[in-house]
Coordinates of C-alpha atoms in Angstrom, one line a residue:
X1 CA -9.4 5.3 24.5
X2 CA -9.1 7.7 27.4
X3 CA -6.2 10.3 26.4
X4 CA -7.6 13.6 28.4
X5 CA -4.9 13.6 31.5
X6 CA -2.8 10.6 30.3
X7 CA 1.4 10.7 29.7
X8 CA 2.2 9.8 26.0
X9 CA 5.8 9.6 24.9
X10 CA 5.8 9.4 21.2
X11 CA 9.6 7.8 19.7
X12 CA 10.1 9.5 16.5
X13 CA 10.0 12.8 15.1
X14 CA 8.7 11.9 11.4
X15 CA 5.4 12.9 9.9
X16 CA 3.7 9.7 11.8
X17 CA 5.4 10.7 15.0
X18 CA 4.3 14.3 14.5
X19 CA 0.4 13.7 13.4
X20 CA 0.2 11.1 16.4
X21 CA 1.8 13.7 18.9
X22 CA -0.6 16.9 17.5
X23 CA -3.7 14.0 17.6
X24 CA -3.0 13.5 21.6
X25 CA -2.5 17.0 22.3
X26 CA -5.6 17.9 20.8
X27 CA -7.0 15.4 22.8
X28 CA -6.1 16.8 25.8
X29 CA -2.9 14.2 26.6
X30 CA 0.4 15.0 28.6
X31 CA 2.7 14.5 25.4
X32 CA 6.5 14.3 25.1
X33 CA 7.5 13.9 21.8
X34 CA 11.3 12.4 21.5
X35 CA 13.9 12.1 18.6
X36 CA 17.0 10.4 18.9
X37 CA 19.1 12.6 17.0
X38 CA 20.9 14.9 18.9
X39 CA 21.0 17.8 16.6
X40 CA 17.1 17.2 15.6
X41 CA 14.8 20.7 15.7
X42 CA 11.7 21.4 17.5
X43 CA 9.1 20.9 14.3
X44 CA 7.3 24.3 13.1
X45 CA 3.9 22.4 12.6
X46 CA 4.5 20.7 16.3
X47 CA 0.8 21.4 18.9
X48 CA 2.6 23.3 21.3
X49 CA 1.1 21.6 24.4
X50 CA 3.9 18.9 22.8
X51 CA 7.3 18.6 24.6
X52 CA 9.9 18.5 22.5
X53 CA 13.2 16.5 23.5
X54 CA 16.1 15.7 21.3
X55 CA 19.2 12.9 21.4
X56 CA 17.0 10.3 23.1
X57 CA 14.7 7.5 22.4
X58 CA 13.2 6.6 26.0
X59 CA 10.2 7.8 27.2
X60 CA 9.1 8.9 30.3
X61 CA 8.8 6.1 33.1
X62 CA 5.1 4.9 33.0
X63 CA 3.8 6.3 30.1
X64 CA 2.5 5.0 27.1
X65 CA 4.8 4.7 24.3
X66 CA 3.7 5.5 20.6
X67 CA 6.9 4.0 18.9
X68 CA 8.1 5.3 15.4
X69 CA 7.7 2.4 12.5
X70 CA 11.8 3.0 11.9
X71 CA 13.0 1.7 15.2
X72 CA 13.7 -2.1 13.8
X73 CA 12.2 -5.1 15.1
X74 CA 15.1 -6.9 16.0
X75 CA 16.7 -3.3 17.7
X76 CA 17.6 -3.5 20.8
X77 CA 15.8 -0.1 21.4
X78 CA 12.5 -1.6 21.7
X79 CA 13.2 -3.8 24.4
X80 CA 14.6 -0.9 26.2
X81 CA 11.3 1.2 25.7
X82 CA 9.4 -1.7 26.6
X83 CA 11.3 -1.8 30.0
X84 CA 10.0 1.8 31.3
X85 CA 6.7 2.4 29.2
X86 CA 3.4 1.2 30.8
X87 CA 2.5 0.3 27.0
X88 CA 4.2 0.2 23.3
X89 CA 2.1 0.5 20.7
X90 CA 2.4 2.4 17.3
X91 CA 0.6 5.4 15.2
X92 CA -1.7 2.8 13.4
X93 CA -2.9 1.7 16.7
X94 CA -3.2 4.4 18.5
X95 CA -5.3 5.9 15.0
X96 CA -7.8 2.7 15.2
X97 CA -8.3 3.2 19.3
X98 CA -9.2 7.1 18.0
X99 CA -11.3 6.3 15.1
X100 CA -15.1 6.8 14.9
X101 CA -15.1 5.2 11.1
X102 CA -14.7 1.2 10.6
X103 CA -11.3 0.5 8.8
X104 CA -10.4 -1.6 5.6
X105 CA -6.9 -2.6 5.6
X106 CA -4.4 -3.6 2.7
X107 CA -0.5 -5.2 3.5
X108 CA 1.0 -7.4 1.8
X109 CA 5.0 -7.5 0.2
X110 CA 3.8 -5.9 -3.2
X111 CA 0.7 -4.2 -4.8
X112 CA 0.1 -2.5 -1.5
X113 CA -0.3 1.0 -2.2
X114 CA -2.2 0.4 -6.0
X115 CA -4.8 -1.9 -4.3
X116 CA -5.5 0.7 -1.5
X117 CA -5.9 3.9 -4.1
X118 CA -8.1 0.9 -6.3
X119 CA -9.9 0.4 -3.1
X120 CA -9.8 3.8 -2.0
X121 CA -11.4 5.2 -5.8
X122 CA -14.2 2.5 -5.3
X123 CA -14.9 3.6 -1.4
X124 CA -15.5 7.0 -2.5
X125 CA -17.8 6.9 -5.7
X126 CA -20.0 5.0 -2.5
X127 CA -19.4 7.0 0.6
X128 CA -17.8 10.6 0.0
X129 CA -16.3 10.7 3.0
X130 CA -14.1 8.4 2.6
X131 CA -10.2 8.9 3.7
X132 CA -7.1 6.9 2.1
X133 CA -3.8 7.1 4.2
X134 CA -1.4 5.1 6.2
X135 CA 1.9 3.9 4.9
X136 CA 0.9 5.3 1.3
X137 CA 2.4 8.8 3.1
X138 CA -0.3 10.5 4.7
X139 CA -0.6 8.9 8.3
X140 CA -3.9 8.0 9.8
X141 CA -3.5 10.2 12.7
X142 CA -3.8 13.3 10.4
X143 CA -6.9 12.5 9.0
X144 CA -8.5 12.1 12.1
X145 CA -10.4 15.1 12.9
X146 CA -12.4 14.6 9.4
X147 CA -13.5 11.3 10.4
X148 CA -17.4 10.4 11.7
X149 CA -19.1 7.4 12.0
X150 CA -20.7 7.8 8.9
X151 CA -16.6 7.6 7.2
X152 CA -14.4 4.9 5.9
X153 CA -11.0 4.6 6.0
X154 CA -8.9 2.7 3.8
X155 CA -5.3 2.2 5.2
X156 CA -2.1 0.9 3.9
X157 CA -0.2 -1.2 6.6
X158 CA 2.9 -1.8 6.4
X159 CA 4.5 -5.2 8.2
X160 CA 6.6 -2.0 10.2
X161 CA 3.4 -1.0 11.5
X162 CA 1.8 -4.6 12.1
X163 CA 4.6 -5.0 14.3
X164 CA 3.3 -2.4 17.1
X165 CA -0.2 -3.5 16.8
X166 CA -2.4 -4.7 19.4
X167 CA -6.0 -4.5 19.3
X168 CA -6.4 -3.0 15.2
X169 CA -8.9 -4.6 14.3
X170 CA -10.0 -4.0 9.9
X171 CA -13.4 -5.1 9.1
X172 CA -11.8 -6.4 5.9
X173 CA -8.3 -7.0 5.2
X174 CA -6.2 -8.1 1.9
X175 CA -2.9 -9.5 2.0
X176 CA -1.9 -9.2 -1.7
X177 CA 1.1 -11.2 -1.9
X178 CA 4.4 -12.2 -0.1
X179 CA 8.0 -12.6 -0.9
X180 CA 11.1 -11.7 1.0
X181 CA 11.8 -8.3 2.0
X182 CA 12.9 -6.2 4.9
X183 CA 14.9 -9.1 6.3
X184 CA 17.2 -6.8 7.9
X185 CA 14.2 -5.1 9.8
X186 CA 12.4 -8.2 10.8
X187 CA 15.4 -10.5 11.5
X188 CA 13.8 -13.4 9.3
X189 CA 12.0 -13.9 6.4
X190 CA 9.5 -16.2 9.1
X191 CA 9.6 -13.3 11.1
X192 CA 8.6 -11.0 8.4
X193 CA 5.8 -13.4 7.6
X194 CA 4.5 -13.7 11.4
X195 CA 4.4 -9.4 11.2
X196 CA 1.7 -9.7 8.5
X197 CA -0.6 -12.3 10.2
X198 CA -1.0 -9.8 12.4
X199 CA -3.4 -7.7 10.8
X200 CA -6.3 -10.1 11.2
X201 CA -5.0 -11.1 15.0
X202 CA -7.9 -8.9 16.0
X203 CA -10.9 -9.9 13.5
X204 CA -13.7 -11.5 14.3
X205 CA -16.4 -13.4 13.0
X206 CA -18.4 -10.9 11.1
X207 CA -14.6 -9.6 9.4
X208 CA -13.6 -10.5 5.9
X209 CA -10.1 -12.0 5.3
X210 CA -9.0 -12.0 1.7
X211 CA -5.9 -13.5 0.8
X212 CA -4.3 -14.4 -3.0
X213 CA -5.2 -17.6 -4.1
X214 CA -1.9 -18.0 -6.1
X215 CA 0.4 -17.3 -3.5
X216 CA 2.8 -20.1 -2.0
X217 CA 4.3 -18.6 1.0
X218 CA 0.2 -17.7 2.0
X219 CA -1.0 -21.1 0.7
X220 CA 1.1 -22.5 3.6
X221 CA 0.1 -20.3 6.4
X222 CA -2.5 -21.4 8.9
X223 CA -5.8 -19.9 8.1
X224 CA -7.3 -18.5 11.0
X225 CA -11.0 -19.7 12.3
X226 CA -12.5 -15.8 13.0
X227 CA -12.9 -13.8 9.8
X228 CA -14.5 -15.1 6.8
X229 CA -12.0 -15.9 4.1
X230 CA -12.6 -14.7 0.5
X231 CA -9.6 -15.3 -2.5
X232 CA -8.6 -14.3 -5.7
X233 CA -6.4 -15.8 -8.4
X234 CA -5.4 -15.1 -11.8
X235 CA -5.7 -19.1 -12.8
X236 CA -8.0 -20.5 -10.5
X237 CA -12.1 -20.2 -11.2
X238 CA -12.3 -21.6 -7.6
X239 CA -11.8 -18.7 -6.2
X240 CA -13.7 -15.9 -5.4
X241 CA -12.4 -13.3 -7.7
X242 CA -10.7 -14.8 -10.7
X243 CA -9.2 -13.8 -14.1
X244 CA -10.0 -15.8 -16.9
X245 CA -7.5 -14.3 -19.4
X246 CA -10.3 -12.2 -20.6
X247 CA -12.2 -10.7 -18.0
X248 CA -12.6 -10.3 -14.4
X249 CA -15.0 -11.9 -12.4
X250 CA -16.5 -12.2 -9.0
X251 CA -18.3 -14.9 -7.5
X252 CA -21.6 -13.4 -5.6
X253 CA -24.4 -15.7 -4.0
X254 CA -22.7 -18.8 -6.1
X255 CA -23.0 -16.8 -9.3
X256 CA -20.6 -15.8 -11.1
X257 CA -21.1 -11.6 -12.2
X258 CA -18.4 -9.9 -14.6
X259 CA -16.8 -7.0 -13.4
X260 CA -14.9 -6.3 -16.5
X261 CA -13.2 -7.0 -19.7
X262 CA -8.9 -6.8 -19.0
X263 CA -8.9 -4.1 -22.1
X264 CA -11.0 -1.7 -19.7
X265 CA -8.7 -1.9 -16.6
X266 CA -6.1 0.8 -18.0
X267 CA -2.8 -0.7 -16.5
X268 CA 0.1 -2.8 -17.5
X269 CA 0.9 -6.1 -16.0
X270 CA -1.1 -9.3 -15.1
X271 CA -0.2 -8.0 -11.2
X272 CA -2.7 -4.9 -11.5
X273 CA -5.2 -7.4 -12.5
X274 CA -4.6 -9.1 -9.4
X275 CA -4.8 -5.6 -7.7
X276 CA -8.3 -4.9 -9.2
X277 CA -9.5 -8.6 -8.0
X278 CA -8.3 -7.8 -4.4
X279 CA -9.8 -4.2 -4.5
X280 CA -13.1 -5.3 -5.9
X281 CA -13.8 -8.0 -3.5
X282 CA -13.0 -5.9 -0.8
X283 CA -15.6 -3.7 -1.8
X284 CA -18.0 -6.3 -2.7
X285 CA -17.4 -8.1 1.2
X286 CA -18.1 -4.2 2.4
X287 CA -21.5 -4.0 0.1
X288 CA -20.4 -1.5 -2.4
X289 CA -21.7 -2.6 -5.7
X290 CA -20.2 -4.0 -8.0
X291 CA -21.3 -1.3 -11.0
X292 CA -19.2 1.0 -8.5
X293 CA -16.1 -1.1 -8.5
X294 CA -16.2 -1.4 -12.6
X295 CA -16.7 2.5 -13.0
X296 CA -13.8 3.6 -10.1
X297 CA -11.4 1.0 -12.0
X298 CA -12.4 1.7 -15.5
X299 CA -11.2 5.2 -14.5
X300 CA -8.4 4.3 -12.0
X301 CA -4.5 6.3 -13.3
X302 CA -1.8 4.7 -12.2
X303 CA 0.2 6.1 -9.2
X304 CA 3.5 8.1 -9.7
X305 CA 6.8 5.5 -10.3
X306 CA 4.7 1.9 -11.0
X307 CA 5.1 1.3 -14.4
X308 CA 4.5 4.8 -15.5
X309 CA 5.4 5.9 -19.2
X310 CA 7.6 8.6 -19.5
X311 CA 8.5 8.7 -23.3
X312 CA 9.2 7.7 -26.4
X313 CA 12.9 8.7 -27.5
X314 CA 14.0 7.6 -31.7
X315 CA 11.5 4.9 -31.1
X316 CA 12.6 3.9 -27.4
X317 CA 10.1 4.0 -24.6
X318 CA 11.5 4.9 -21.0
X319 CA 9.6 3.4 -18.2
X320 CA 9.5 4.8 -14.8
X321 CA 9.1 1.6 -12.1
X322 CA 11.0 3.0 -9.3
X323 CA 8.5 1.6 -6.9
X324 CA 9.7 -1.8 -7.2
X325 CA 12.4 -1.8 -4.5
X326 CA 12.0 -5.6 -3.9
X327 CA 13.2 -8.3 -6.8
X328 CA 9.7 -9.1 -6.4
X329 CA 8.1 -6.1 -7.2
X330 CA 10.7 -5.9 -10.3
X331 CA 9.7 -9.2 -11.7
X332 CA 6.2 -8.0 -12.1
X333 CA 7.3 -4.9 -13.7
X334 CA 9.5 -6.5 -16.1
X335 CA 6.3 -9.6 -16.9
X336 CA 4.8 -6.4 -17.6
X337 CA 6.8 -5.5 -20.5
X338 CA 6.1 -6.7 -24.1
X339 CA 9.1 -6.9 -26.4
X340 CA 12.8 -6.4 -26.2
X341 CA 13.7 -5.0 -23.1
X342 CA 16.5 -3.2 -21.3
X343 CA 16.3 -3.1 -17.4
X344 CA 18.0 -0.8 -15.3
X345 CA 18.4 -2.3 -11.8
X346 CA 19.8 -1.7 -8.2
X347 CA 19.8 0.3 -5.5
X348 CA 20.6 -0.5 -1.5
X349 CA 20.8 -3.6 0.6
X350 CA 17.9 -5.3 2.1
X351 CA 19.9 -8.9 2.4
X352 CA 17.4 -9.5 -0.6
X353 CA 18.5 -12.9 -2.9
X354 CA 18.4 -11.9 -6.2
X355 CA 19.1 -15.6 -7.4
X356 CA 15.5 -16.2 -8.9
X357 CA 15.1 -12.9 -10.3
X358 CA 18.5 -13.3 -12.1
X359 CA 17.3 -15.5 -13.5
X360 CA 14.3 -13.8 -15.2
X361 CA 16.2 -10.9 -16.4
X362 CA 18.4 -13.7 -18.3
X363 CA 15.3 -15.1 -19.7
X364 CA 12.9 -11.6 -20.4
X365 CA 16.0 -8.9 -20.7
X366 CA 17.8 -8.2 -24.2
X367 CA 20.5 -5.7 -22.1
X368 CA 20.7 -5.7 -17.9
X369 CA 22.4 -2.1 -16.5
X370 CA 23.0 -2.0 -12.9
X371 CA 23.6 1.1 -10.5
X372 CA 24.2 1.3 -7.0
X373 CA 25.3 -0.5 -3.7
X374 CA 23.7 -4.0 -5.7
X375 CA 24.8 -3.6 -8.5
X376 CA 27.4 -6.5 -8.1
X377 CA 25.3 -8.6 -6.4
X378 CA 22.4 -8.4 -9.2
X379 CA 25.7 -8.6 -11.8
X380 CA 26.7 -12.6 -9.8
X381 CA 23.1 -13.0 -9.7
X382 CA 22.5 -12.8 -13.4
X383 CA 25.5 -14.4 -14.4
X384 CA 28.4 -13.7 -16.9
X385 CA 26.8 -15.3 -19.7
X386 CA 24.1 -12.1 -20.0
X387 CA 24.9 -8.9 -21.4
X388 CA 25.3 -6.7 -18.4
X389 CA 26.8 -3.8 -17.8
X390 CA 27.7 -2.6 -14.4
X391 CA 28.5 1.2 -13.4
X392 CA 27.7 3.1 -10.5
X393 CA 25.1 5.7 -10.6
X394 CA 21.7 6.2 -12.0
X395 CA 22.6 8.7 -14.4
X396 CA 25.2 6.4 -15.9
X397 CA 23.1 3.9 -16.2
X398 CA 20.9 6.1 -18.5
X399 CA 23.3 7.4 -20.7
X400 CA 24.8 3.1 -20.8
X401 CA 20.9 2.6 -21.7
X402 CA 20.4 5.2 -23.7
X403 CA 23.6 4.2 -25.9
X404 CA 22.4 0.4 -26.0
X405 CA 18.7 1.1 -27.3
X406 CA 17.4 0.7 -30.3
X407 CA 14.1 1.5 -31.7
X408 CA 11.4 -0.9 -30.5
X409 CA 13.1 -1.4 -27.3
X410 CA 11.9 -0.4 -23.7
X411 CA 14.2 0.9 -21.1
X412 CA 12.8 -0.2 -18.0
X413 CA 13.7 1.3 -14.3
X414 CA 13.0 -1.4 -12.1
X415 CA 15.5 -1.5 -9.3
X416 CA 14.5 -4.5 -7.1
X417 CA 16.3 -2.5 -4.3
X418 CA 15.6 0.0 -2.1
X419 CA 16.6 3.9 -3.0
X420 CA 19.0 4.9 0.2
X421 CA 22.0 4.0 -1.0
X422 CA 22.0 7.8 -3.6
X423 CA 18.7 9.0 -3.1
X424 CA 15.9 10.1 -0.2
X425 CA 13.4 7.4 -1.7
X426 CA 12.1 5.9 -4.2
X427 CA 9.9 8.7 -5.1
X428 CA 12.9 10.5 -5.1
X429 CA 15.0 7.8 -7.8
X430 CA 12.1 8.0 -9.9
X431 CA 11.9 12.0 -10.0
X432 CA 15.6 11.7 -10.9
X433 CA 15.2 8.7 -13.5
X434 CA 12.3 11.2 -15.0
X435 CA 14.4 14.3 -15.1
X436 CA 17.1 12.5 -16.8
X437 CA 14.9 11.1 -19.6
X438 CA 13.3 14.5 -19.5
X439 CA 17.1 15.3 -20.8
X440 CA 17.4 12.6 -23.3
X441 CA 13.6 14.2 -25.0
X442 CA 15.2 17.8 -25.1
X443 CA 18.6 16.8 -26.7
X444 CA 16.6 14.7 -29.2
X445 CA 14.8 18.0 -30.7
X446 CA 17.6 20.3 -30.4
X447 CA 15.7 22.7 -32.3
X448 CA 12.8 22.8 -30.0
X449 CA 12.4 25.0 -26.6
X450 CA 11.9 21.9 -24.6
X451 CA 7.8 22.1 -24.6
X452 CA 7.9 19.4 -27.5
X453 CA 9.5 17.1 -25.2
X454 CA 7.5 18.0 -22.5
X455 CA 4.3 17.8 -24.3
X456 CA 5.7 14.2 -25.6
X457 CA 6.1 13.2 -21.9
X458 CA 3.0 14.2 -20.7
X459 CA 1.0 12.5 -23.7
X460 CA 2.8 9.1 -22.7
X461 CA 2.2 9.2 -18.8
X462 CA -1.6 10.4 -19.5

């Protein structure tokens, strides 16, 4: 991609806007960098070769447009960036047309960001230089100058960033799952669907495609005739990768190999063994072996807010899912979950329908305590005939839990929402949750200085 001498407006002043404007400055690129709030600062870590404008969205008539994963696909600010730029495309997209190193690519509604650290732990036992990023937090763009030929990336993509791309083109790609979210963004759930097609648009022949095997909405999608196609299942010994309710296997050359027992992989729910599947044929369809794949996953922790232990309070356990800010995400968590269970759910509006999902927390929940901006919604969801009490913040719902609990139960944080409506994000909801429990483990040994409960904490989430 030529950049040296060429006018880039990048739309959006967040850490992807800023690592794509510092990437084409280095690169010797005539770069405007634009926010549209009006009282937004210059930022300190800005190139400064980098214009800095505030209070606008439009770019510069003729240039190419970089366009922030925030600005919605159904706002009308796109079509109006679209009218004066000689080109919109986003940070993923303008990463891949920079890259030297070939790209493996997970998206998908749910299991996103624990297939790419699976895939990502596997990658680098094989190839050291290997770099995770991409909707996980860390952009592509600021990993660029570590990158050779000799690298791999592993991305996260998010249907946001699908959305802006044009040529991206993964040597293998996993779509984990799908189920409606970010209707509000997208405009339909079709539309939604469309935005996740689109990371194989650009694969060819010699690509790999792998797609669930147990997955309706994908079942009914139009396979495309470029990339081979490789699936997994949790039921089906059809497939490529396949769970028997014992161990984990991978077809290779027609035969079938183990790649371990499910008491090795050390995570809850049947959803991380579809994870591992995804992750491992990946890496099989890349030619890592797959001894690498079993000694990366035997040693994988999970990441911070899926299904992580916090403690065990007067025979309670608290459980710290704050990542699951879809009801399908949720529904996982709480399949997870052996024994009586009390959920704490809700959070802010995504035009999500909770109906099905109502319906399991009548079936698997002993006690449902909703927070937030959904909280009635989830309440006419689950129906009056369920214990469920409904109050408005997170720390109510704790103490409501808290008083509710009895020993052999586990208090559950699984929203099904997203965080915005009282919090930053859903990293931020779960630091919160954690602190608060953090409370609940101090006030149980009043006699203690606090490092009992701490040391209790950290022994559960190890």
């Amino acid at each position: 991609m030529q950049v040296a001498g060429v006018r880039f407006t990048v739309v959006g002043a967040g850490r992807s806007g800023l690592a794509a404007s510092n990437a084409l400055a280095t690169r010797g690129g005539d770069v405007r960098l634009v926010e549209a709030r009006a009282d937004a600062t210059r930022p300190e870590t800005l190139d400064p070769r980098v214009t800095f404008v505030a209070g606008t969205n439009l770019p510069r008539p003729g240039d190419v447009a970089v366009l922030s994963p925030g600005v919605a696909e159904v706002s009308p600010v796109r079509a109006e960036i679209a009218a004066v730029a000689a080109e919109v495309i986003g940070e993923v997209e303008l990463f891949y047309r920079l890259s030297p190193a070939p790209i493996l690519a997970i998206t998908g509604t749910d299991g996103k960001s624990t297939t790419t650290t699976m895939l990502g732990a596997i990658a680098a036992l094989a190839n050291p230089s290997t770099f995770v990023g991409g909707n996980l937090g860390n952009p592509l763009c600021e990993g660029l100058d570590e990158l050779t030929r000799s690298s791999l990336v592993i991305a996260e993509i998010s249907c946001f960033q699908l959305t802006t791309c044009v040529d991206f083109r993964p040597r293998v790609a996993i779509v984990t799952n799908i189920a409606e979210d970010h209707l509000n963004y997208h405009g339909s759930f079709a539309a939604y669907q469309a935005a996740k097609r689109r990371v194989w648009a650009a694969m060819t022949a010699s690509d790999t495609l792998i797609l669930s095997a147990d997955d309706p909405y994908i079942a009914a999608w139009e396979r495309p005739s470029a990339p081979r196609i490789r699936t997994f299942s949790l039921a089906n010994p059809d497939a490529d990768a396949y769970f028997d309710g014992a161990t984990l296997w991978l077809v290779r050359a027609g035969r079938n190999e183990a790649l371990m027992r499910r008491d090795e992989l050390p995570l809850l729910g049947g959803h991380n063994v579809a994870n591992a599947l995804a992750a491992a044929l990946a890496a099989d369809a890349w030619g890592i072996p797959l001894a690498t794949a079993r000694e990366a996953l035997m040693a994988y922790a999970p990441l911070p807010h899926r299904l992580a232990p916090i403690a065990t309070i007067d025979g309670v356990r608290w459980v710290n899912d704050s990542k699951a800010t879809n009801a399908n995400a949720a529904a996982a968590g709480i399949r997870a979950i052996d024994g009586p269970l009390l959920l704490l759910a809700g959070g802010s509006e995504k035009d999500a329908d909770f109906t099905a999902f109502g319906a399991l927390v009548r079936e698997r929940t002993r006690v449902a305590v909703l927070f937030g901006q959904t909280r009635n919604s989830l309440a006419s969801a689950i129906g009056a005939s369920h214990n469920t009490i409904v109050v408005e913040t997170l720390d109510e719902a704790v103490r409501a839990a808290q008083r509710l609990a009895e020993p052999g139960d586990t208090v559950l944080l699984g929203p099904a929402c997203a965080s915005f409506d009282q919090f930053k994000s859903y990293g931020h909801r779960g630091d919160v949750f954690t602190a608060l429990v953090r409370d609940l483990a101090a006030a149980s040994n009043p006699a203690d200085d606090g490092a009992s409960a701490d040391a209790k904490i950290k022994s559960e989430g190890a």
